[in-house]
CSV table of C-alpha atoms and ligand atoms in Angstrom, one decimal:
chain,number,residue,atom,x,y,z
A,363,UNK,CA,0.4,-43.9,-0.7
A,364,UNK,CA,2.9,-45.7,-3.0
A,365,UNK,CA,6.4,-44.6,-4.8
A,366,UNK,CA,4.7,-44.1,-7.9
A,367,UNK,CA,2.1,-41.9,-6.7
A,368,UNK,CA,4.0,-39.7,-4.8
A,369,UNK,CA,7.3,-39.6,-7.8
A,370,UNK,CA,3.8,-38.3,-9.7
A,371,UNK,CA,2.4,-35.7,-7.1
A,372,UNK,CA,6.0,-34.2,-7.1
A,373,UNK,CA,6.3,-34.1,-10.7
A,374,UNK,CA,2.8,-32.6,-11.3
A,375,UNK,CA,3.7,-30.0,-8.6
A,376,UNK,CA,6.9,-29.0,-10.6
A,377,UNK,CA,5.6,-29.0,-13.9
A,378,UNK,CA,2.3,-27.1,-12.4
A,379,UNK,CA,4.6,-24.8,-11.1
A,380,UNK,CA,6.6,-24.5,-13.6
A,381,UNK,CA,4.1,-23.7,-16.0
A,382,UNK,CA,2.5,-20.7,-13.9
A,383,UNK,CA,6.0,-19.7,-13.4
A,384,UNK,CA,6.4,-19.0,-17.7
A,385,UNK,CA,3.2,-18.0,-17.7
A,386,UNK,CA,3.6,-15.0,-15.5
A,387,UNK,CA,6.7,-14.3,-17.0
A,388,UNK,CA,4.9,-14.4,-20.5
A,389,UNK,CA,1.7,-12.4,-19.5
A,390,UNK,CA,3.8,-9.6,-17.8
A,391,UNK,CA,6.6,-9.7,-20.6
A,392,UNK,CA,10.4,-10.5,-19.9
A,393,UNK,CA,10.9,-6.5,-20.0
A,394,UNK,CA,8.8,-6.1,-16.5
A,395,UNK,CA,10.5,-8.7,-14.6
A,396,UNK,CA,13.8,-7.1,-16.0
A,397,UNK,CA,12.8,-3.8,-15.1
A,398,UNK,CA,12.1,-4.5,-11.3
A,399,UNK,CA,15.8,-6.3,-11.6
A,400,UNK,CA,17.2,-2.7,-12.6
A,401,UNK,CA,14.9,-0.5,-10.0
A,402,UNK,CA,15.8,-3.0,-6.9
A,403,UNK,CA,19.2,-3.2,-6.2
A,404,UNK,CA,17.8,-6.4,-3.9
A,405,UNK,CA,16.4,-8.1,-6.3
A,406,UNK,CA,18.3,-11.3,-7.8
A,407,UNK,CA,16.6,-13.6,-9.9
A,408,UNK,CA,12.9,-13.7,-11.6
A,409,UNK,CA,11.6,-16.4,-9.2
A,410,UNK,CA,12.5,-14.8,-6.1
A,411,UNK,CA,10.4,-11.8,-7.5
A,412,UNK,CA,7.7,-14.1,-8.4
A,413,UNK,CA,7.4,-16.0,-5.1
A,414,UNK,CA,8.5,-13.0,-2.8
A,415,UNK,CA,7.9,-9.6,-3.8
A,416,UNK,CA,4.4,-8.4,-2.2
A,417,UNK,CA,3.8,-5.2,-4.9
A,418,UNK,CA,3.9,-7.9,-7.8
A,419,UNK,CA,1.3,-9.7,-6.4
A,420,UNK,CA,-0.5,-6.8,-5.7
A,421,UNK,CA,-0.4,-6.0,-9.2
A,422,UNK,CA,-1.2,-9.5,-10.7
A,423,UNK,CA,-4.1,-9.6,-8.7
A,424,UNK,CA,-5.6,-5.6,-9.5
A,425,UNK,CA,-5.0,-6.7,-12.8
A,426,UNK,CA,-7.5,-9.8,-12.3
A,427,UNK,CA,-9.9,-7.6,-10.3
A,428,UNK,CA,-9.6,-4.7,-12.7
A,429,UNK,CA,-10.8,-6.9,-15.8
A,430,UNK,CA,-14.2,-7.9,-13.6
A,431,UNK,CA,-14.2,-3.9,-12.7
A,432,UNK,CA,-14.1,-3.1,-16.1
A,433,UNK,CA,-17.0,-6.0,-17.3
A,434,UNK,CA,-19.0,-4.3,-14.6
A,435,UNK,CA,-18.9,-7.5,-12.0
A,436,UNK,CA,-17.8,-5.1,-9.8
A,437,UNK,CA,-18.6,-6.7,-6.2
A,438,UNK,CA,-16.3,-9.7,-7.9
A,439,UNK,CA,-13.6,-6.9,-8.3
A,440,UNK,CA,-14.0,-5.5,-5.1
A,441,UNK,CA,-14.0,-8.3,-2.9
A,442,UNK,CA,-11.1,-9.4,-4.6
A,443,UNK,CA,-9.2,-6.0,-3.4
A,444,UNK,CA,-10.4,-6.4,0.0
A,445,UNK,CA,-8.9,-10.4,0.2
A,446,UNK,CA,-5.6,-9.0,-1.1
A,447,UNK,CA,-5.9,-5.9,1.2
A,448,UNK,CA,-6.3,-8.5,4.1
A,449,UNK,CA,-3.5,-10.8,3.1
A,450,UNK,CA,-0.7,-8.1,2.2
A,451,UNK,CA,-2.1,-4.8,3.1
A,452,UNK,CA,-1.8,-3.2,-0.4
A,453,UNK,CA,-5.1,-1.9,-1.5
A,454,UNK,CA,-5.1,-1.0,-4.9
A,455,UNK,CA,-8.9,0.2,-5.9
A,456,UNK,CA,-9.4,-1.9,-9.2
A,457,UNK,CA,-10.9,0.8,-10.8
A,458,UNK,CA,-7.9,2.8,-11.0
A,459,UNK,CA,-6.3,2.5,-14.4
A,460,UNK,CA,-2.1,1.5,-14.3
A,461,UNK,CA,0.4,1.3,-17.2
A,462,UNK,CA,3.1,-0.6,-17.9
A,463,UNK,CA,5.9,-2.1,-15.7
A,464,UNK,CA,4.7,-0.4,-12.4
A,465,UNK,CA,6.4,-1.5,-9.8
A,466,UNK,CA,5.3,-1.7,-5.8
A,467,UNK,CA,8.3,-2.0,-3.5
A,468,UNK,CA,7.8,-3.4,-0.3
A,469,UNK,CA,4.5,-2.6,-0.5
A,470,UNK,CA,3.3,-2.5,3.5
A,471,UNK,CA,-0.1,0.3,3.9
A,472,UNK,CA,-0.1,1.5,0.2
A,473,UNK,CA,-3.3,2.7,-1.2
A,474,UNK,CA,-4.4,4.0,-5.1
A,475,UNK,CA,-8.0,5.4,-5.5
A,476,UNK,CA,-10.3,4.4,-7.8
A,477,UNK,CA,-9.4,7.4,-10.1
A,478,UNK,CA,-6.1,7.5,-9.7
A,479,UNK,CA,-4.1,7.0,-13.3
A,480,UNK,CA,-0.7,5.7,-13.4
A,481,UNK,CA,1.9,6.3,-16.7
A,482,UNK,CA,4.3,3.8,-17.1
A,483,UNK,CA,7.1,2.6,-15.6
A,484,UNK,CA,6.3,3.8,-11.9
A,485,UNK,CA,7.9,3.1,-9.0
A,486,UNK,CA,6.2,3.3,-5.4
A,487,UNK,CA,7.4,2.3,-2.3
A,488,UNK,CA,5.8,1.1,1.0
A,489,UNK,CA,2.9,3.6,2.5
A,490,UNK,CA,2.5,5.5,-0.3
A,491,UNK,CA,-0.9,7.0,-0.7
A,492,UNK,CA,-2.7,8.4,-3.8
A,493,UNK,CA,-6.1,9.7,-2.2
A,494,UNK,CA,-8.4,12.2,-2.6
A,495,UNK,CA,-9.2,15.2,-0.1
A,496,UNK,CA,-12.1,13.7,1.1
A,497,UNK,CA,-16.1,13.6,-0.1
A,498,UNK,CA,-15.3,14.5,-3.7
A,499,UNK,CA,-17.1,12.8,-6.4
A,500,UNK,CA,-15.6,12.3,-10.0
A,501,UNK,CA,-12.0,12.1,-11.0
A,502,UNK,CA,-10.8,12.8,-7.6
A,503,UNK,CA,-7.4,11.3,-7.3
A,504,UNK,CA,-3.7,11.5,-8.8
A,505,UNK,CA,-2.5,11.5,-12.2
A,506,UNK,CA,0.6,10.3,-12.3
A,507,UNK,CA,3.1,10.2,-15.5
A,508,UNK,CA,5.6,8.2,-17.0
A,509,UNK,CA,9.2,7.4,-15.3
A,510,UNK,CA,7.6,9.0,-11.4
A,511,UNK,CA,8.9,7.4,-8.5
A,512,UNK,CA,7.2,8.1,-5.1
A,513,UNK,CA,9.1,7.3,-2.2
A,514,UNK,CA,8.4,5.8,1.1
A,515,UNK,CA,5.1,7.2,2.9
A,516,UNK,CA,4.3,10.0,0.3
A,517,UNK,CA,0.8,11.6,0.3
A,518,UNK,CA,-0.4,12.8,-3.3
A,519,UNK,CA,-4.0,13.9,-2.4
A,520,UNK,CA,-6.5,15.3,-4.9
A,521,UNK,CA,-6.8,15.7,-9.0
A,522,UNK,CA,-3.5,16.5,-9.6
A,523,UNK,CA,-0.9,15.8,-12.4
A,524,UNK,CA,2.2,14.6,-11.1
A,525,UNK,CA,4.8,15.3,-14.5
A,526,UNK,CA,7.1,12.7,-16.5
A,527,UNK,CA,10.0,11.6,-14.2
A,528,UNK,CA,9.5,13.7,-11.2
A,529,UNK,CA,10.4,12.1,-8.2
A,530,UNK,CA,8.5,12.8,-4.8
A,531,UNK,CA,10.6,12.1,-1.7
A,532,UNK,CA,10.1,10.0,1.2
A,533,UNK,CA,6.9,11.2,3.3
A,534,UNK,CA,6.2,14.5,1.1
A,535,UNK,CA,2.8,15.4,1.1
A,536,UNK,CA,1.6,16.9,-2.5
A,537,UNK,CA,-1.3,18.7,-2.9
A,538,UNK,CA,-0.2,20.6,-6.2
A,539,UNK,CA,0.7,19.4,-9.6
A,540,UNK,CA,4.4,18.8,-10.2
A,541,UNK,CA,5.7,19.7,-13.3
A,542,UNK,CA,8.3,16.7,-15.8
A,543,UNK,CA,11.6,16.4,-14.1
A,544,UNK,CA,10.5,17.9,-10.7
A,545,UNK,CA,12.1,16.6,-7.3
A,546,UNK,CA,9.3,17.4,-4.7
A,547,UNK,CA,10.3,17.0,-0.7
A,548,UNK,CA,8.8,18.2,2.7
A,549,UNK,CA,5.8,18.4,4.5
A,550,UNK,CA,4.2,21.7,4.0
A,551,UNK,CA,2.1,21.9,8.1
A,552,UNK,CA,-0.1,25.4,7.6
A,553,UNK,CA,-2.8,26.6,10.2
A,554,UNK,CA,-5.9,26.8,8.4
A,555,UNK,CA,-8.7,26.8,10.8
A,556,UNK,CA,-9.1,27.5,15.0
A,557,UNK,CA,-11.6,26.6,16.6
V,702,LIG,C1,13.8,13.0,-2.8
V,702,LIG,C2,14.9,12.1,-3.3
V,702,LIG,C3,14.5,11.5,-4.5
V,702,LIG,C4,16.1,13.1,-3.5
V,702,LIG,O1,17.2,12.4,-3.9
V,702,LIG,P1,18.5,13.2,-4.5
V,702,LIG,O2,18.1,14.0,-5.7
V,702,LIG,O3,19.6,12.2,-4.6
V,702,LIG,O4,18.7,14.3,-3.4
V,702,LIG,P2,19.8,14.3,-2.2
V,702,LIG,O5,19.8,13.0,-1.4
V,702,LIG,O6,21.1,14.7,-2.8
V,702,LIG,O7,19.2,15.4,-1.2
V,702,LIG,C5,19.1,16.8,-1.6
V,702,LIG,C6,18.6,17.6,-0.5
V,702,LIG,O8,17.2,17.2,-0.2
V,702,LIG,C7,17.1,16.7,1.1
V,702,LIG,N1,16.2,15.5,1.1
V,702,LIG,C8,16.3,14.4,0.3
V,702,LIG,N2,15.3,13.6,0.4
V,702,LIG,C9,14.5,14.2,1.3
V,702,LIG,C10,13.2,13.8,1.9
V,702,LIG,N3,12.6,12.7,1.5
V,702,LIG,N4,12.6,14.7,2.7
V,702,LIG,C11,13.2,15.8,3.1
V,702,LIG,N5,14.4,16.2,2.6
V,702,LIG,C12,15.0,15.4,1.7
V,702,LIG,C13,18.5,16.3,1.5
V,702,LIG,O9,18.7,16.3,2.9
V,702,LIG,C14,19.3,17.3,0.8
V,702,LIG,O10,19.2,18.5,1.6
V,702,LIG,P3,20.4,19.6,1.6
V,702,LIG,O11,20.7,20.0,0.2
V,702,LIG,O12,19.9,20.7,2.5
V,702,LIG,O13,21.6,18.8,2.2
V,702,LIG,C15,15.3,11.0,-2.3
V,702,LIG,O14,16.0,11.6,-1.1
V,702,LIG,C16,14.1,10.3,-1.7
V,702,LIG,O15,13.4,10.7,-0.8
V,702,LIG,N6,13.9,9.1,-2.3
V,702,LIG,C17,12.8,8.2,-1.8
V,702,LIG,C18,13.4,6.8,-1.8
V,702,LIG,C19,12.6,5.9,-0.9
V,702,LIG,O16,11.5,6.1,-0.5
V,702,LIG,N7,13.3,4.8,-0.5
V,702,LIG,C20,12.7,3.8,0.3
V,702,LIG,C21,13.5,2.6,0.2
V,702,LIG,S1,13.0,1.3,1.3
């Protein structure tokens, strides 16, 4: 390979880069990569978000997957989910509907059900689960307003409408709506059934 053809690979590859780098910043707006800057006191600049940060990927990719979902090339979406799900264990059904400036941190074992909806401005962190109770049909899964953050390893199982800002601590499990403004902690362990 000569000089000239390698001074060209390595400018194609910057100016490639550089152009999905303003892209993404320009699809998601300046406002979302600023946002993640103010919710992650580990964050520093826009591309270490962009090359490092799991949830965002996560998101760019449900949001690819969620367009075939919605056109009805469903597998498309699906298998999409799965090769993410594989590659950085975040599995976030495609048909599940998410606002604005959502935010995944750290990411590791979270799962959103297909008809889970998510307000804007959410913040998640790692094993967080919004499921449903079990062989339900229908809108089976959270609804989660604006300004919520749900911390490390929460449950929020079933139809239920988690209120505007309410935060659920780390590893609560929620099985009842939570009103705006609400701080929700513990496990609630009840005997229900002996055998
Ligand atoms: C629930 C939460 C939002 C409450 O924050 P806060 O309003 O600042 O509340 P405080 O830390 O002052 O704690 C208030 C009380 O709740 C208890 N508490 C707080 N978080 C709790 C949790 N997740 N589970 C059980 N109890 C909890 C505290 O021990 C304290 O109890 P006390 O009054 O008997 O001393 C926060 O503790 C939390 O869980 N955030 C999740 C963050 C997360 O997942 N981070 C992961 C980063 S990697």
């Amino acid at each position: 390979m000569t000089t000239l053809e390698i001074t060209l690979i390595v400018i194609g590859s910057v100016v490639g880069f550089n152009i999905v780098f303003f892209f993404l910043i320009w699809l998601f707006g300046r406002s979302y990569w600023k946002s993640i800057k103010e919710r992650d006191p580990a964050a520093r600049h826009y591309l270490q978000i962009i090359l490092t940060y799991p949830g965002v990927h996560a998101l760019i990719w449900y949001r690819i997957a969620h367009f075939f979902f919605k056109i009805h090339f469903k597998l498309l979406a699906e298998i999409i989910t799965y090769l993410v799900r594989c590659h950085i264990n975040i599995e976030i059904h495609p048909g599940a509907k998410i606002g604005k400036h959502f935010f995944i941190d750290h990411g590791t074992g979270v799962v959103i059900g297909e008809t889970s909806i998510i307000g804007d401005n959410v913040t998640i962190y790692h094993g967080v689960t919004l499921g449903g109770h079990g062989t339900e049909r229908g809108k089976r899964h959270p609804t989660v307003g604006n300004n919520v953050m749900i911390g490390a390893g929460a449950t929020v199982l079933g139809n239920i409408v988690i209120g505007n800002n309410a935060k659920i601590g780390a590893n609560a499990t929620v099985l009842n709506d939570v009103p705006e403004n609400a701080t929700v902690i513990g496990v609630k362990g009840t005997i229900r059934d002996v055998f």
